[in-house]
XYZ file of C-alpha atoms in Angstrom:
623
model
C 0.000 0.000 0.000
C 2.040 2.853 -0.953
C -0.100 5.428 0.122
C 1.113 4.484 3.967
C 3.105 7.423 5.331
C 5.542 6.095 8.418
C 6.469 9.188 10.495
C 8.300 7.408 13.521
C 10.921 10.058 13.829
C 8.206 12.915 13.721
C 5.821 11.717 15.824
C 6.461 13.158 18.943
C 6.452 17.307 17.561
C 3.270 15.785 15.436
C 1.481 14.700 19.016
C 2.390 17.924 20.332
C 0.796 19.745 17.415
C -2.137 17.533 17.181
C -2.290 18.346 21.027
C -2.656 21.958 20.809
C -4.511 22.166 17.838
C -7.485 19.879 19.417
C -6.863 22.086 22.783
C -7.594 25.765 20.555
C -10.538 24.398 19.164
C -11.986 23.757 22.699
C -11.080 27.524 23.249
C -13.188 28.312 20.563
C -16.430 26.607 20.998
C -16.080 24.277 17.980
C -17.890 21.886 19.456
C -22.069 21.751 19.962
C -22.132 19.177 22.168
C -20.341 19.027 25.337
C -20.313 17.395 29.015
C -18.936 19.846 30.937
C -19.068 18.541 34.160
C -20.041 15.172 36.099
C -20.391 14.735 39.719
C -21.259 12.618 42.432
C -24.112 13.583 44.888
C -23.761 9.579 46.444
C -22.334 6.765 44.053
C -20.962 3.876 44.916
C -17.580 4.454 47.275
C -16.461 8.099 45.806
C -16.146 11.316 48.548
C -19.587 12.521 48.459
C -19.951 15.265 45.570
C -16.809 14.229 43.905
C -16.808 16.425 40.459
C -14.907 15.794 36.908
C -14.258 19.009 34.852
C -13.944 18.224 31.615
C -11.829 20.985 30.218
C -10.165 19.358 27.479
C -12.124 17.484 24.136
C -9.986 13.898 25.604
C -9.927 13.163 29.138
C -7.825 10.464 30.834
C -8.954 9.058 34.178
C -6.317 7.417 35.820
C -6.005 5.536 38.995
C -4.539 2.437 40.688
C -6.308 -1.213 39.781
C -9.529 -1.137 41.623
C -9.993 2.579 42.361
C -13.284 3.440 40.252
C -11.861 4.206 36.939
C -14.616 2.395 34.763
C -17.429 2.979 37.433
C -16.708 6.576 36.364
C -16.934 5.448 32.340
C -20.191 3.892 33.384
C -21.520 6.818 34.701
C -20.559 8.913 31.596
C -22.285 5.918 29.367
C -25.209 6.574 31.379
C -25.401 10.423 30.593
C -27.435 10.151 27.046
C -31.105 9.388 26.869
C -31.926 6.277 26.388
C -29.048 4.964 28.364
C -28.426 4.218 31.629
C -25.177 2.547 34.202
C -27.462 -0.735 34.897
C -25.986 -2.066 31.398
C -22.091 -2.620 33.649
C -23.333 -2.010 36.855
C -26.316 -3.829 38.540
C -27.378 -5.578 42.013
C -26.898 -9.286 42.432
C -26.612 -11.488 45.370
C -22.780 -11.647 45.849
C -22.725 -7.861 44.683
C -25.757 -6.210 45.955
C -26.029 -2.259 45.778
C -26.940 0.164 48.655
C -29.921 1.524 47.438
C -29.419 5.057 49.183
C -26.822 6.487 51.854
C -29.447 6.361 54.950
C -29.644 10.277 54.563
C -32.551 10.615 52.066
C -29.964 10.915 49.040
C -30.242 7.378 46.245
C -27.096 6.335 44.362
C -26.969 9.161 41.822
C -25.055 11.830 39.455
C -25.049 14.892 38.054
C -23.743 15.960 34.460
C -24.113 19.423 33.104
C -23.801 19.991 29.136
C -23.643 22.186 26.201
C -25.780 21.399 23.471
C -25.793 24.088 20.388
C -24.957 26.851 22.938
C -27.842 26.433 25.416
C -26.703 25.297 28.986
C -28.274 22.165 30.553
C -27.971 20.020 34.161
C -29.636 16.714 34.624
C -29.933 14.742 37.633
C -29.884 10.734 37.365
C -30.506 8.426 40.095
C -31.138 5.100 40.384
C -34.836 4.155 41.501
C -35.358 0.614 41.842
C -38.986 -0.587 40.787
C -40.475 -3.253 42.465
C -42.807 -4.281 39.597
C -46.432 -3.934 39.065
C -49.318 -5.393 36.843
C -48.127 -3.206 33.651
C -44.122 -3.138 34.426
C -41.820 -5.798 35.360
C -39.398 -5.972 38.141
C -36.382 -3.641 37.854
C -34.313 -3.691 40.757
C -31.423 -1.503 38.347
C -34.202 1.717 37.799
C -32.051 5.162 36.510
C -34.142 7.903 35.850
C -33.654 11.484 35.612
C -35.093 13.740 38.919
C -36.247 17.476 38.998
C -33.613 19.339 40.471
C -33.173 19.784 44.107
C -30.762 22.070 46.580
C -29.607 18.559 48.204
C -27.935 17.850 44.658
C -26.141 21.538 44.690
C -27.806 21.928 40.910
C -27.087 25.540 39.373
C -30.441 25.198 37.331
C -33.180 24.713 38.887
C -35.708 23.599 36.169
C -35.806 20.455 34.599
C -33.728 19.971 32.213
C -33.703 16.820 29.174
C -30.614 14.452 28.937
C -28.294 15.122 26.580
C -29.199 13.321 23.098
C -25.926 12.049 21.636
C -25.193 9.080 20.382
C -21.920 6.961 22.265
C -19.735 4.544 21.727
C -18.055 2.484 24.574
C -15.566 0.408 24.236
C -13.635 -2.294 27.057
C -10.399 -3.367 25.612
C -10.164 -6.096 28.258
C -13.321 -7.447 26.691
C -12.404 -6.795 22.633
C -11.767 -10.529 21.917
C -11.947 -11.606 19.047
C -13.764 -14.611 17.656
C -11.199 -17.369 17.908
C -9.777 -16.105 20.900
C -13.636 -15.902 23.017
C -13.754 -19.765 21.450
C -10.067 -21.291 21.935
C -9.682 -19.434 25.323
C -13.026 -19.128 26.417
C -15.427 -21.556 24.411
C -16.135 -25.518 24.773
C -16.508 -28.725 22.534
C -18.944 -30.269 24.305
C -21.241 -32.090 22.338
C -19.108 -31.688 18.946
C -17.404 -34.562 16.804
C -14.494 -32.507 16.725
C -12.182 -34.074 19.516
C -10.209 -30.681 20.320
C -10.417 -26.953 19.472
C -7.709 -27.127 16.838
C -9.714 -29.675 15.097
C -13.096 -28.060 15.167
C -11.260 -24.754 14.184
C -9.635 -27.328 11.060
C -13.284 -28.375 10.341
C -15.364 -24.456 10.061
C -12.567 -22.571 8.845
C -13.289 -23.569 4.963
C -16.728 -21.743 5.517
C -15.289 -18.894 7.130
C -12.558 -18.520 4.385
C -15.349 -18.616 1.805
C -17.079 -15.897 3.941
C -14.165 -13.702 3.851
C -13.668 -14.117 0.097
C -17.392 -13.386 -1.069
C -18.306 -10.233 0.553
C -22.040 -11.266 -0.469
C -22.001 -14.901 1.056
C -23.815 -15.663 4.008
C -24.586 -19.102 5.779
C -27.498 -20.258 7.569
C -28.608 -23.233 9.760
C -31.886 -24.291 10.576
C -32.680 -20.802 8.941
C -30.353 -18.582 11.323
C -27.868 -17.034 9.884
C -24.255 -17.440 10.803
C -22.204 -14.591 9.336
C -22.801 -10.927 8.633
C -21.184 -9.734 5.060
C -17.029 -9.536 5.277
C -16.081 -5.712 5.348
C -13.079 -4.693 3.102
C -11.163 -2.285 4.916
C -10.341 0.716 3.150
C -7.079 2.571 2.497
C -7.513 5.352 4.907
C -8.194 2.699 7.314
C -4.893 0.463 6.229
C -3.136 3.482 6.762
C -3.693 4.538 10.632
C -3.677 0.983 11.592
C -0.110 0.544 9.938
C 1.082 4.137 11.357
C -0.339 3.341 15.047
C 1.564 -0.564 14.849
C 4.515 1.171 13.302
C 4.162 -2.438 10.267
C 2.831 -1.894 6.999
C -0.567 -3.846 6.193
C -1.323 -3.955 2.851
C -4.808 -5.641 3.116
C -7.257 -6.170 5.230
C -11.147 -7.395 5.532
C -13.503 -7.817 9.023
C -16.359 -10.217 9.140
C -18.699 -10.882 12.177
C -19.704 -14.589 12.623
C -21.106 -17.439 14.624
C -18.895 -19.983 13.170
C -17.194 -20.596 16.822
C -20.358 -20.857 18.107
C -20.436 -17.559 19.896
C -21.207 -14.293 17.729
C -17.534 -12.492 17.772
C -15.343 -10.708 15.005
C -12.755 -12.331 12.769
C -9.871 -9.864 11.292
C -8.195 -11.149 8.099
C -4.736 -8.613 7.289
C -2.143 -9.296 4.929
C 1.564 -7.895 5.451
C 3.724 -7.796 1.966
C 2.816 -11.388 1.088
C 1.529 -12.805 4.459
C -1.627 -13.208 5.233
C -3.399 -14.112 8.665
C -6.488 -14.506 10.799
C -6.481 -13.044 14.193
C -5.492 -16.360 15.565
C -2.018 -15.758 14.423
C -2.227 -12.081 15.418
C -1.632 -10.421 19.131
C -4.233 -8.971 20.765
C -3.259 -5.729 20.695
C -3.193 -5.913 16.675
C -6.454 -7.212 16.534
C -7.828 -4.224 19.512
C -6.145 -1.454 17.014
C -7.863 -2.946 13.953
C -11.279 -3.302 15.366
C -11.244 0.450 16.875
C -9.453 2.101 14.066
C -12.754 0.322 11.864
C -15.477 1.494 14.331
C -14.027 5.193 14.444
C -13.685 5.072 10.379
C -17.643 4.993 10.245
C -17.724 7.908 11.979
C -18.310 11.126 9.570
C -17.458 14.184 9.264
C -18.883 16.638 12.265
C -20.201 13.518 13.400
C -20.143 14.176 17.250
C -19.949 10.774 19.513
C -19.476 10.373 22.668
C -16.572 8.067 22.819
C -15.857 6.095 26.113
C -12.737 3.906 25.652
C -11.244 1.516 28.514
C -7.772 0.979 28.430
C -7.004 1.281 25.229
C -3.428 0.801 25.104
C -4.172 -2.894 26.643
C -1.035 -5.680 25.130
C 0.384 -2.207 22.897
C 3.883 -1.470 23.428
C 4.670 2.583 24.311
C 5.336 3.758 20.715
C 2.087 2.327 19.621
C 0.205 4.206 22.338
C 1.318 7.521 21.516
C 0.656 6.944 18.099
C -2.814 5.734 19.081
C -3.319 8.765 20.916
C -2.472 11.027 18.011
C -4.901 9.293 16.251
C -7.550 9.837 18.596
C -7.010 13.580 18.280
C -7.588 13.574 14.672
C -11.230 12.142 15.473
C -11.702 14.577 17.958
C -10.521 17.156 14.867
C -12.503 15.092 11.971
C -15.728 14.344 14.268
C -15.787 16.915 16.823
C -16.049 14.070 19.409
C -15.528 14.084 23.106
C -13.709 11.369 24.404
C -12.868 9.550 28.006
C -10.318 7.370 28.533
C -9.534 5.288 31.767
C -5.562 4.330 31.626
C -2.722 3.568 33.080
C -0.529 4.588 29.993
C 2.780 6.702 30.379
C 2.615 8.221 27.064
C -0.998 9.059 27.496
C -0.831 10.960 30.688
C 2.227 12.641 29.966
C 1.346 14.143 26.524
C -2.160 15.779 27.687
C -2.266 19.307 29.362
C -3.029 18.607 33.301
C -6.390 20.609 32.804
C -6.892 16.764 30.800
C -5.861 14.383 33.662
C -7.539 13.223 36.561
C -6.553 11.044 38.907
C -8.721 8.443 41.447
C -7.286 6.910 44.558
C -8.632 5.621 47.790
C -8.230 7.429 50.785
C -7.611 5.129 53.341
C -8.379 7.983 56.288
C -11.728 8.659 54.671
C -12.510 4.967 53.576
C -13.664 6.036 50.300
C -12.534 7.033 46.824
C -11.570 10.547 45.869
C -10.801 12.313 42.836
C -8.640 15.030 41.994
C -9.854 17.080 39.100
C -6.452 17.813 36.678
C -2.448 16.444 37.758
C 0.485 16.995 36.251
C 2.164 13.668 35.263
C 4.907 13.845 38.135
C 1.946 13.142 40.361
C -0.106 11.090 39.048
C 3.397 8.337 37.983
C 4.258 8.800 41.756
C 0.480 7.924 42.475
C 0.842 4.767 39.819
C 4.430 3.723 41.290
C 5.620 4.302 38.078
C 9.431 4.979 37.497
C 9.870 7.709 34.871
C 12.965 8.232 33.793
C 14.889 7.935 37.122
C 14.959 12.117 37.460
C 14.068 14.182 40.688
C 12.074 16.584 39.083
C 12.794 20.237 40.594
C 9.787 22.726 39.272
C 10.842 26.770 39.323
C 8.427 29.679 38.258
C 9.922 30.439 34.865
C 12.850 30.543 32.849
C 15.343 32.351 34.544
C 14.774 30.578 37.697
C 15.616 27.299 35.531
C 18.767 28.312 33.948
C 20.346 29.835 37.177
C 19.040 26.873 39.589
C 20.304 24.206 36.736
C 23.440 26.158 37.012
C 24.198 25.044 41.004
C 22.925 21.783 39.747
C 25.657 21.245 36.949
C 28.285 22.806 39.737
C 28.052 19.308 41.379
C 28.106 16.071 40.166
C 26.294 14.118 42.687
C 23.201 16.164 41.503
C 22.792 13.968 38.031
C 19.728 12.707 38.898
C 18.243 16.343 39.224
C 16.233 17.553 36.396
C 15.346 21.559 36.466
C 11.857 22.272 34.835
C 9.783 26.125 34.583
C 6.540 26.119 34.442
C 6.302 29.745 32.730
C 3.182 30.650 35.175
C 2.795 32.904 38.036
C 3.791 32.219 41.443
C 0.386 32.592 42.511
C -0.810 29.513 39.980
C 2.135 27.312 40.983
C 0.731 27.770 44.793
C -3.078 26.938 44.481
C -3.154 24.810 41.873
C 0.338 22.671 41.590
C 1.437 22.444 44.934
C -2.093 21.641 46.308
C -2.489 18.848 43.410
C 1.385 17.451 44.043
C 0.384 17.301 48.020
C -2.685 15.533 47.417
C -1.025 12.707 45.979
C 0.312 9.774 48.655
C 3.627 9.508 47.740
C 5.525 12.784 47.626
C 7.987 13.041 44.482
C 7.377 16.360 43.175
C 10.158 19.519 44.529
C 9.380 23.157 44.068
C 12.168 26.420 44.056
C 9.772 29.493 44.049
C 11.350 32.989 44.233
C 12.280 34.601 47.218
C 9.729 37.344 47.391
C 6.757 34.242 47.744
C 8.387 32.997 50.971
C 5.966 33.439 53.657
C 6.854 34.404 57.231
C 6.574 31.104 58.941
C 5.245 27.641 57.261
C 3.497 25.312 60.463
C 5.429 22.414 61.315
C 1.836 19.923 61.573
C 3.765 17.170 62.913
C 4.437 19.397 66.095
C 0.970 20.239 66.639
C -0.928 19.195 70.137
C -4.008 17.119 68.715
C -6.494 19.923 69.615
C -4.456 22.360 67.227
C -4.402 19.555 64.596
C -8.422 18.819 65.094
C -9.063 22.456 64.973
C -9.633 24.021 61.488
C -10.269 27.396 63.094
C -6.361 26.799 64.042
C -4.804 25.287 60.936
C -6.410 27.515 58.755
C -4.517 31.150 59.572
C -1.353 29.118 58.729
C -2.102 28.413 55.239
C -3.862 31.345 54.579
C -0.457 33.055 55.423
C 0.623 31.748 52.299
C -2.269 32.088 50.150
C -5.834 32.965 50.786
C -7.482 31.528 47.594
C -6.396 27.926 47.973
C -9.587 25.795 46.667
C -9.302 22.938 49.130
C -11.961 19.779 48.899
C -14.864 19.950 51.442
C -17.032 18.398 53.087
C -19.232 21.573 53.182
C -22.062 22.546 50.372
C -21.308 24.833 48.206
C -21.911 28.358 49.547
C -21.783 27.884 53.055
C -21.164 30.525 55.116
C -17.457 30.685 55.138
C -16.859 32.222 58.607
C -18.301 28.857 59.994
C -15.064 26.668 60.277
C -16.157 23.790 62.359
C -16.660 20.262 61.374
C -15.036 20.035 57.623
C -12.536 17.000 58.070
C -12.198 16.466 54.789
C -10.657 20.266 54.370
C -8.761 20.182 57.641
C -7.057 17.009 56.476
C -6.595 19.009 52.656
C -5.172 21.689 54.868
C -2.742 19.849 56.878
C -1.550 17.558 53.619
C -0.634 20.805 52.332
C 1.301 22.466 55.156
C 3.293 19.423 55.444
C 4.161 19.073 51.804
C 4.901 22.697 51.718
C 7.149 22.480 54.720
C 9.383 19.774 53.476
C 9.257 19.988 50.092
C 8.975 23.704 49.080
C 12.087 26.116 48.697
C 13.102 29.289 48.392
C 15.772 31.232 46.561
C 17.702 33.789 48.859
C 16.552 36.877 46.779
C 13.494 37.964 45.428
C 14.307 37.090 41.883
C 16.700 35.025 39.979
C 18.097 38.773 38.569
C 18.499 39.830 42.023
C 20.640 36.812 42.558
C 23.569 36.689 40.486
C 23.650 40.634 40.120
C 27.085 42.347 40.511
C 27.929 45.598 38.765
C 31.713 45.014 38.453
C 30.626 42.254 36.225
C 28.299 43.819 33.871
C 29.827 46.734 33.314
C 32.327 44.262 31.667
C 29.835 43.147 29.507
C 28.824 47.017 28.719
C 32.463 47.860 27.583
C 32.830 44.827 25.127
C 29.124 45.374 23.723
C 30.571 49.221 23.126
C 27.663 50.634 24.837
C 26.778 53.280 27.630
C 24.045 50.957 29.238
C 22.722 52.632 32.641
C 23.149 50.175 35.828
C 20.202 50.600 37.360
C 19.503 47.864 40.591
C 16.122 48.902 41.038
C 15.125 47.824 37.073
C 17.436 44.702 36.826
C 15.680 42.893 34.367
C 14.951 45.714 32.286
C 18.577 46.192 32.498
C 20.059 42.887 31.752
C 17.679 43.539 28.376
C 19.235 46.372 27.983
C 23.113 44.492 28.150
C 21.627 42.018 25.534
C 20.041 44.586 23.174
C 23.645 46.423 22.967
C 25.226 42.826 22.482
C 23.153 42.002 19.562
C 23.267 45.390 18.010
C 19.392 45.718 18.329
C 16.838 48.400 20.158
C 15.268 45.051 21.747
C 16.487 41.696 22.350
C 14.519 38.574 22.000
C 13.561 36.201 24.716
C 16.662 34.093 23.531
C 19.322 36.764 23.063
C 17.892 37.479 26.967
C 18.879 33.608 28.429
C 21.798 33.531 26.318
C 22.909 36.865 28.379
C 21.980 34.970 32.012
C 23.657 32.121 31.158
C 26.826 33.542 30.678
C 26.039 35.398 34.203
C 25.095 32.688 36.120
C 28.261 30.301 34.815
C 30.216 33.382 35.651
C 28.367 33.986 38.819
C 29.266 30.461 40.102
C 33.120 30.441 39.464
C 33.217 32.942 41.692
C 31.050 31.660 44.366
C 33.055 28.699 45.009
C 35.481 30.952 46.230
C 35.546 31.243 49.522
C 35.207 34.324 50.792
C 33.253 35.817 47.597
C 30.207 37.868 48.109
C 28.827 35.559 46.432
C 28.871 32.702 47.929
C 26.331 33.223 50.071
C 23.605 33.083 48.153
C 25.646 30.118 45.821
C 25.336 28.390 49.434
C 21.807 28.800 50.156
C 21.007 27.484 46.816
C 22.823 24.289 46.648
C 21.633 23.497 50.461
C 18.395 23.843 49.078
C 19.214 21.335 46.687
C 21.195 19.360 49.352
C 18.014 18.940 50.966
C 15.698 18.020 47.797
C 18.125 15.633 46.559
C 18.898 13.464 50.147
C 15.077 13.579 49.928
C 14.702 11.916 46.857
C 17.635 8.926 47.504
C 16.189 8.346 50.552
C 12.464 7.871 48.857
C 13.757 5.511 46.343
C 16.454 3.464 47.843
């Protein structure tokens, strides 16, 4: 197939594009139909009123084995008319459900959506029916409810489910036809002595299937094949791109020949050609999915639920499944949901995409935190990444002079320096709260010296009526930032002066403290600039540019881009021609702080304890 287009060594910058591409279009309201939101008045084990965001058009939910990942997908199935969560979840006698929580509130959910522009809410909860003359038995009832203040509902009229067609798929359950039968499937009451030979003995039919797109067998009237589907070459294509092996060929047929209805991929590669019994089951997952999102059309909106769909693919594959998942999201203006535990997934999204489920063993029940950045949610999965102790600074300049002290020492190897390139301000309510949320601590922070608060509580030295006492614990973080959004146990819009009897803040609260305690530093000045400043230095720099740049300490920056305009013979430097500048400052700036009695050194000293004390933290967490 020659029309097949391999771009291995490209396919990282064309994620990244496809990435923010799929993110703009969110920006700009290019989709009609939208969940915006889903969460959870009372279902099953989650923190009461739990809440998804769903800020980005694909959304991975990721969580430890067991922690309510795909109760979460069936809840999203359940969102569209016509469907409902009874389908994967229902009562039995080994698994029965809890009807309600004993407080006048049933096993339910909340979703809000955009649908052409207007704004909608709906309520579902599950009402079991006991059965009358006219209806049967339903023990598994969802229905939608008129909106009440117990739910915390915005609108308060009754509003329609969203109509929207879905697609849900369980790649732990996308066998194929000969696997369901050889693994699965039984001979009993067959000539055939073993599953090889009955396979021997149907597969003529099913080969004469697969060549006559028209042919269909019956017995005792009921058909036992659908008609074979040629796959096309736009189809060929992705599935050879995402497998990273050229297929040249390819048809599907659904059939009963195994005597269970399942699906039966036939490919050829250059001049071999194979069933899926000779395939992995990865190849076979890729095939079916890249042939159920080709009938999609274009602008044909879906919502697409997928669970674990890089299940028996090896990392390359998966990030070149997830490209191609963006380019449905482009084509179809889909939403879609994924639950995960894939690497390349989580750490290609925005954070604003990501959201993470664990159980809280304090609170015996399942919380969810609503966008992480990958450092915390591969601590959360004990996953390994590349060996690094990440170190996160505000921006830029922070980066290059911190990375600096790093490179100054080579016991630091393991230390990798990343900016952000957002305020202060952002890093404190929204990273550091998300990275001390998490159970194992593995993410580091270096914030400027003019966000150092006065005093940080030590929690671990509190009397246990201080540490019980919100009305306590809360002046303490507030003394570093007043607008920190912590979970609660409190509806929304209570009366914020009442400060009593919220344990799931208090414990928020104290997670914090101690995470910022032990695992947030400081540079010695207010800026980066600030630090490595020294007018006998850059007036060196001046004389060789052949310029009369001002010193001025009060407008450092402004005069460091002042240094770098002369230097490059321009009224205004670029960003680059800026770092290229500090650089050269900072290397200089730590030759001479080694020195011992340099100015200096002070401040060198202060930084690399810092760094001292992140990176005996880290060896000791993963010897």
């Amino acid at each position: 197939m020659s029309g097949v287009v391999f771009m291995m060594d490209n396919s990282k910058m064309e994620l990244n594009k496809a990435v923010k591409e799929v993110g703009e279009m969110k920006e700009t309201g290019d989709f009609k139909k939208y969940i915006d939101e889903i969460y959870f008045p009372f279902y099953k084990n989650f923190v009461q009123f739990s809440k998804i965001t769903f800020e980005y058009p694909l959304t991975v939910i990721v969580g430890k084995n067991g922690s309510g990942k795909s109760s979460i997908l069936h809840a999203l199935y359940g969102c569209p008319l016509n469907n409902t969560p009874s389908k994967y979840w229902f009562s039995s006698a080994t698994d029965p459900i809890q009807d309600g929580n004993g407080k006048n509130m049933s096993q339910s959910f909340v979703y809000s959506y955009h649908d052409s522009g207007i704004y909608n809410q709906v309520i579902m909860k599950r009402s079991s029916r006991p059965g009358t003359k006219t209806k049967r038995r339903d023990p598994d009832y969802w229905e939608t409810d008129k909106p009440r203040k117990k739910y915390r509902m915005q609108i308060m009229k009754r509003c329609p489910p969203i109509e929207w067609n879905n697609l849900y798929i369980d790649f732990r359950q996308e066998l194929s036809a000969y696997d369901k039968f050889f693994y699965f499937g039984d001979i009993s009451g067959l000539k055939s002595a073993t599953k090889q030979e009955f396979v021997r003995a149907v597969s003529p039919q099913l080969q004469r299937a697969l060549d006559d797109n028209e042919k269909i067998y019956r017995v005792n009237g009921r058909e036992q094949n659908q008609k074979s589907v040629t796959l096309s070459n736009e189809e060929l294509h992705f599935i050879s791109k995402i497998l990273g092996v050229r297929y040249v060929a390819g048809k599907l047929i659904r059939h009963h020949f195994y005597r269970n209805w399942g699906d039966t991929a036939l490919v050829t590669k250059n001049d071999l050609s194979y069933t899926e019994a000779h395939a992995g089951s990865g190849e076979f997952a890729v095939i079916s999915l890249v042939h159920q999102l080709s009938l999609l059309k274009k602008n044909d909106s879906r919502l697409i639920i997928l669970d674990e769909p890089e299940t028996s693919l090896y990392p390359g594959a998966q990030q070149r499944l997830l490209e191609y998942l963006l380019k449905i999201i482009k084509d179809t203006r889909s939403q879609i949901v994924i639950s995960t535990h894939s690497e390349k997934f989580i750490s290609s999204l925005p954070d604003c995409a990501v959201k993470a489920i664990r159980y809280n063993d304090d609170l015996r029940e399942t919380e969810i935190i609503d966008g992480c950045s990958p450092t915390s949610v591969f601590s959360e999965l004990e996953v390994t990444r590349t060996g690094k102790c990440v170190v996160t600074v505000e921006d830029r300049a922070a980066q290059i002079l911190v990375n600096t002290v790093v490179q100054s020492k080579e016991e630091f190897q393991r230390i990798l320096v990343r900016d952000l390139s957002i305020s202060a301000n952002s890093i404190i309510k929204q990273n550091i709260l998300a990275s001390s949320e998490r159970e194992q601590w593995d993410d580091y922070y270096i914030l400027d010296g003019d966000q150092k608060p006065d005093n940080v509580m030590d929690v671990d030295s509190l009397t246990e009526a201080q540490s019980n006492d919100l009305s306590f614990v809360t002046p303490a973080v507030e003394r570093i930032s007043k607008k920190i959004s912590f979970p609660s146990s409190k509806p929304r819009g209570t009366n914020s002066d009442n400060l009593s009897n919220d344990p799931i803040k208090l414990n928020a609260m104290k997670k914090y403290l101690r995470f910022f305690k032990g695992h947030v530093q400081f540079l010695p000045e207010a800026t980066p600039e600030d630090v490595i400043w020294d007018e006998n230095t850059l007036k060196q720099y001046i004389k060789l540019a052949g310029s009369s740049v001002a010193l001025d300490a009060n407008e450092k920056k402004k005069t460091l881009y002042n240094i770098a305009s002369a230097e490059a013979n321009t009224d205004n430097a670029n960003s680059q021609q800026y770092y290229n500048l500090f650089q050269r400052l900072c290397t200089s700036w730590v030759k001479r702080s080694v020195c011992a009695n340099a100015p200096e050194s002070n401040s060198y000293q202060a930084i690399l304890n810092s760094i001292i004390n992140i990176n005996t933290q880290f060896e000791n967490a993963h010897r």
